[in-house]
Short mmCIF file of N, CA and C in Angstrom, two decimals:
data_model
loop_
_atom_site.label_atom_id
_atom_site.label_comp_id
_atom_site.label_asym_id
_atom_site.label_seq_id
_atom_site.Cartn_x
_atom_site.Cartn_y
_atom_site.Cartn_z
N MET A 1 -8.30 21.10 -25.18
CA MET A 1 -8.04 19.71 -25.52
C MET A 1 -6.84 19.21 -24.72
N ALA A 2 -6.98 18.01 -24.17
CA ALA A 2 -5.91 17.40 -23.37
C ALA A 2 -4.77 16.96 -24.28
N THR A 3 -3.59 17.03 -23.74
CA THR A 3 -2.39 16.65 -24.48
C THR A 3 -1.77 15.41 -23.84
N ILE A 4 -0.78 14.84 -24.51
CA ILE A 4 -0.06 13.71 -23.95
C ILE A 4 0.66 14.12 -22.67
N LYS A 5 1.09 15.37 -22.61
CA LYS A 5 1.73 15.89 -21.39
C LYS A 5 0.72 15.88 -20.24
N ASP A 6 -0.51 16.30 -20.50
CA ASP A 6 -1.56 16.27 -19.48
C ASP A 6 -1.79 14.84 -19.00
N PHE A 7 -1.84 13.91 -19.94
CA PHE A 7 -2.03 12.50 -19.60
C PHE A 7 -0.91 12.01 -18.70
N HIS A 8 0.34 12.30 -19.08
CA HIS A 8 1.49 11.85 -18.29
C HIS A 8 1.46 12.46 -16.89
N GLU A 9 1.08 13.72 -16.79
CA GLU A 9 1.01 14.37 -15.48
C GLU A 9 -0.07 13.72 -14.60
N LEU A 10 -1.21 13.41 -15.20
CA LEU A 10 -2.28 12.76 -14.43
C LEU A 10 -1.90 11.36 -14.00
N VAL A 11 -1.27 10.60 -14.89
CA VAL A 11 -0.82 9.25 -14.53
C VAL A 11 0.24 9.35 -13.44
N GLY A 12 1.16 10.28 -13.57
CA GLY A 12 2.20 10.46 -12.56
C GLY A 12 1.63 10.83 -11.20
N ALA A 13 0.66 11.74 -11.19
CA ALA A 13 0.03 12.13 -9.92
C ALA A 13 -0.72 10.96 -9.30
N THR A 14 -1.37 10.17 -10.14
CA THR A 14 -2.11 9.00 -9.66
C THR A 14 -1.15 7.98 -9.04
N ILE A 15 -0.06 7.71 -9.72
CA ILE A 15 0.92 6.74 -9.22
C ILE A 15 1.54 7.25 -7.92
N MET A 16 1.83 8.55 -7.85
CA MET A 16 2.41 9.11 -6.63
C MET A 16 1.46 8.94 -5.44
N ALA A 17 0.16 9.14 -5.66
CA ALA A 17 -0.82 8.96 -4.59
C ALA A 17 -0.83 7.50 -4.14
N CYS A 18 -0.80 6.59 -5.09
CA CYS A 18 -0.77 5.16 -4.76
C CYS A 18 0.51 4.80 -4.01
N GLN A 19 1.63 5.38 -4.40
CA GLN A 19 2.91 5.09 -3.74
C GLN A 19 2.88 5.58 -2.30
N ARG A 20 2.22 6.72 -2.05
CA ARG A 20 2.11 7.21 -0.67
C ARG A 20 1.30 6.23 0.17
N ILE A 21 0.22 5.71 -0.40
CA ILE A 21 -0.59 4.71 0.31
C ILE A 21 0.24 3.46 0.57
N GLU A 22 1.02 3.04 -0.43
CA GLU A 22 1.88 1.86 -0.26
C GLU A 22 2.85 2.07 0.89
N MET A 23 3.48 3.23 0.96
CA MET A 23 4.44 3.50 2.03
C MET A 23 3.74 3.54 3.38
N ASP A 24 2.55 4.12 3.43
CA ASP A 24 1.79 4.14 4.68
C ASP A 24 1.47 2.73 5.16
N ILE A 25 1.10 1.85 4.24
CA ILE A 25 0.81 0.46 4.59
C ILE A 25 2.07 -0.20 5.15
N LYS A 26 3.21 0.05 4.53
CA LYS A 26 4.46 -0.54 5.01
C LYS A 26 4.84 0.02 6.37
N LEU A 27 4.61 1.31 6.59
CA LEU A 27 4.89 1.91 7.90
C LEU A 27 3.99 1.31 8.98
N MET A 28 2.71 1.15 8.66
CA MET A 28 1.78 0.56 9.63
C MET A 28 2.19 -0.88 9.96
N TYR A 29 2.52 -1.64 8.92
CA TYR A 29 2.90 -3.03 9.15
C TYR A 29 4.18 -3.11 9.99
N ALA A 30 5.17 -2.30 9.67
CA ALA A 30 6.42 -2.30 10.43
C ALA A 30 6.16 -1.93 11.89
N GLY A 31 5.21 -1.02 12.10
CA GLY A 31 4.88 -0.63 13.47
C GLY A 31 4.12 -1.70 14.24
N MET A 32 3.36 -2.51 13.54
CA MET A 32 2.58 -3.57 14.19
C MET A 32 3.39 -4.83 14.44
N MET A 33 4.46 -5.00 13.68
CA MET A 33 5.30 -6.19 13.85
C MET A 33 6.02 -6.13 15.19
N LYS A 34 6.32 -7.30 15.75
CA LYS A 34 7.12 -7.35 16.97
C LYS A 34 8.55 -6.96 16.63
N GLY A 35 9.20 -6.34 17.59
CA GLY A 35 10.60 -5.99 17.38
C GLY A 35 10.79 -4.52 17.10
N ASP A 36 11.98 -4.19 16.66
CA ASP A 36 12.40 -2.83 16.42
C ASP A 36 11.76 -2.27 15.14
N PHE A 37 11.13 -1.11 15.26
CA PHE A 37 10.44 -0.50 14.12
C PHE A 37 11.37 -0.28 12.93
N LYS A 38 12.54 0.30 13.17
CA LYS A 38 13.46 0.60 12.07
C LYS A 38 13.92 -0.68 11.37
N ARG A 39 14.19 -1.70 12.14
CA ARG A 39 14.60 -2.99 11.55
C ARG A 39 13.44 -3.59 10.76
N ASN A 40 12.24 -3.51 11.33
CA ASN A 40 11.06 -4.03 10.63
C ASN A 40 10.84 -3.28 9.32
N LEU A 41 10.97 -1.96 9.36
CA LEU A 41 10.76 -1.17 8.15
C LEU A 41 11.79 -1.51 7.09
N SER A 42 13.03 -1.69 7.48
CA SER A 42 14.05 -2.05 6.48
C SER A 42 13.76 -3.42 5.87
N THR A 43 13.09 -4.28 6.64
CA THR A 43 12.72 -5.60 6.13
C THR A 43 11.60 -5.51 5.08
N VAL A 44 10.64 -4.62 5.29
CA VAL A 44 9.46 -4.58 4.42
C VAL A 44 9.51 -3.51 3.34
N LYS A 45 10.40 -2.53 3.45
CA LYS A 45 10.32 -1.39 2.54
C LYS A 45 10.55 -1.76 1.07
N ASN A 46 11.28 -2.81 0.79
CA ASN A 46 11.52 -3.19 -0.60
C ASN A 46 10.66 -4.37 -1.07
N LYS A 47 9.75 -4.81 -0.20
CA LYS A 47 8.83 -5.88 -0.59
C LYS A 47 7.72 -5.30 -1.47
N ALA A 48 7.14 -6.14 -2.27
CA ALA A 48 6.01 -5.73 -3.11
C ALA A 48 4.80 -5.43 -2.24
N LEU A 49 3.94 -4.55 -2.74
CA LEU A 49 2.77 -4.13 -1.98
C LEU A 49 1.84 -5.29 -1.65
N GLY A 50 1.57 -6.18 -2.59
CA GLY A 50 0.63 -7.27 -2.37
C GLY A 50 0.97 -8.13 -1.17
N PRO A 51 2.19 -8.66 -1.10
CA PRO A 51 2.55 -9.48 0.06
C PRO A 51 2.52 -8.71 1.38
N VAL A 52 2.95 -7.46 1.37
CA VAL A 52 2.93 -6.67 2.60
C VAL A 52 1.49 -6.43 3.05
N LEU A 53 0.62 -6.13 2.11
CA LEU A 53 -0.79 -5.92 2.44
C LEU A 53 -1.41 -7.19 3.02
N ALA A 54 -1.10 -8.34 2.43
CA ALA A 54 -1.62 -9.61 2.95
C ALA A 54 -1.09 -9.89 4.35
N GLU A 55 0.18 -9.60 4.59
CA GLU A 55 0.77 -9.82 5.91
C GLU A 55 0.18 -8.87 6.94
N LEU A 56 -0.04 -7.61 6.54
CA LEU A 56 -0.68 -6.64 7.43
C LEU A 56 -2.09 -7.10 7.79
N GLU A 57 -2.84 -7.53 6.79
CA GLU A 57 -4.21 -8.00 7.04
C GLU A 57 -4.22 -9.17 8.01
N GLU A 58 -3.33 -10.13 7.80
CA GLU A 58 -3.27 -11.31 8.67
C GLU A 58 -2.96 -10.91 10.11
N LEU A 59 -1.99 -10.01 10.27
CA LEU A 59 -1.61 -9.54 11.60
C LEU A 59 -2.74 -8.73 12.23
N ASP A 60 -3.38 -7.90 11.45
CA ASP A 60 -4.42 -7.00 11.93
C ASP A 60 -5.68 -7.77 12.36
N ILE A 61 -6.13 -8.70 11.56
CA ILE A 61 -7.39 -9.39 11.88
C ILE A 61 -7.24 -10.34 13.07
N CYS A 62 -6.01 -10.66 13.43
CA CYS A 62 -5.78 -11.52 14.59
C CYS A 62 -5.80 -10.73 15.90
N SER A 63 -5.81 -9.41 15.81
CA SER A 63 -5.81 -8.60 17.03
C SER A 63 -7.22 -8.45 17.58
N LYS A 64 -7.33 -8.07 18.85
CA LYS A 64 -8.63 -7.88 19.49
C LYS A 64 -9.43 -6.78 18.80
N ASN A 65 -8.75 -5.72 18.45
CA ASN A 65 -9.40 -4.56 17.83
C ASN A 65 -8.73 -4.25 16.49
N PRO A 66 -9.12 -4.94 15.42
CA PRO A 66 -8.49 -4.67 14.12
C PRO A 66 -8.63 -3.20 13.74
N TYR A 67 -7.56 -2.69 13.16
CA TYR A 67 -7.56 -1.29 12.73
C TYR A 67 -8.43 -1.10 11.50
N PHE A 68 -8.31 -2.03 10.54
CA PHE A 68 -9.07 -1.95 9.29
C PHE A 68 -10.20 -2.96 9.29
N SER A 69 -11.30 -2.59 8.64
CA SER A 69 -12.43 -3.51 8.46
C SER A 69 -12.23 -4.33 7.20
N VAL A 70 -13.10 -5.31 7.01
CA VAL A 70 -13.05 -6.12 5.79
C VAL A 70 -13.21 -5.23 4.57
N SER A 71 -14.12 -4.28 4.61
CA SER A 71 -14.31 -3.39 3.45
C SER A 71 -13.11 -2.48 3.23
N ASP A 72 -12.41 -2.11 4.31
CA ASP A 72 -11.17 -1.34 4.17
C ASP A 72 -10.13 -2.14 3.39
N TYR A 73 -10.00 -3.42 3.75
CA TYR A 73 -9.03 -4.27 3.05
C TYR A 73 -9.44 -4.48 1.59
N GLU A 74 -10.73 -4.60 1.34
CA GLU A 74 -11.18 -4.72 -0.05
C GLU A 74 -10.75 -3.49 -0.85
N LEU A 75 -10.92 -2.31 -0.26
CA LEU A 75 -10.51 -1.08 -0.93
C LEU A 75 -9.00 -1.04 -1.12
N LEU A 76 -8.24 -1.42 -0.13
CA LEU A 76 -6.78 -1.43 -0.25
C LEU A 76 -6.31 -2.38 -1.35
N TYR A 77 -6.96 -3.53 -1.46
CA TYR A 77 -6.60 -4.46 -2.54
C TYR A 77 -6.98 -3.88 -3.91
N GLU A 78 -8.08 -3.15 -3.99
CA GLU A 78 -8.45 -2.48 -5.24
C GLU A 78 -7.41 -1.42 -5.60
N ILE A 79 -6.96 -0.67 -4.60
CA ILE A 79 -5.92 0.34 -4.84
C ILE A 79 -4.64 -0.34 -5.33
N LYS A 80 -4.29 -1.47 -4.72
CA LYS A 80 -3.10 -2.22 -5.15
C LYS A 80 -3.22 -2.63 -6.61
N ASP A 81 -4.38 -3.18 -6.98
CA ASP A 81 -4.59 -3.60 -8.36
C ASP A 81 -4.55 -2.42 -9.32
N PHE A 82 -5.16 -1.32 -8.92
CA PHE A 82 -5.17 -0.09 -9.73
C PHE A 82 -3.74 0.41 -9.94
N ARG A 83 -2.98 0.46 -8.85
CA ARG A 83 -1.59 0.91 -8.91
C ARG A 83 -0.78 -0.01 -9.83
N ASN A 84 -0.94 -1.31 -9.67
CA ASN A 84 -0.18 -2.25 -10.50
C ASN A 84 -0.54 -2.10 -11.96
N TYR A 85 -1.80 -1.86 -12.26
CA TYR A 85 -2.22 -1.69 -13.65
C TYR A 85 -1.50 -0.51 -14.29
N TRP A 86 -1.48 0.62 -13.59
CA TRP A 86 -0.86 1.82 -14.17
C TRP A 86 0.65 1.80 -14.14
N VAL A 87 1.23 1.12 -13.16
CA VAL A 87 2.69 1.06 -13.08
C VAL A 87 3.26 0.07 -14.08
N HIS A 88 2.57 -1.05 -14.26
CA HIS A 88 3.09 -2.09 -15.14
C HIS A 88 2.41 -2.07 -16.49
#
């Protein structure tokens, strides 16, 4: 039988996975922005995931060869919503 400790561990592991994805999105966005990567990262690292994801999508879809597809962005927005549900 599962315990509250099991539940907390599963929620924690889930949130940690989402946080890694969030950081990866911020790293990608900072790398795609014009200018110095470190300065860009310091600008975006404390921003909320939703706005950063929207800014990444806008920058990405304007390029000749977008990195992510429309379905990729749909999945990323689902992950954002899932993460927000469990965190908040």
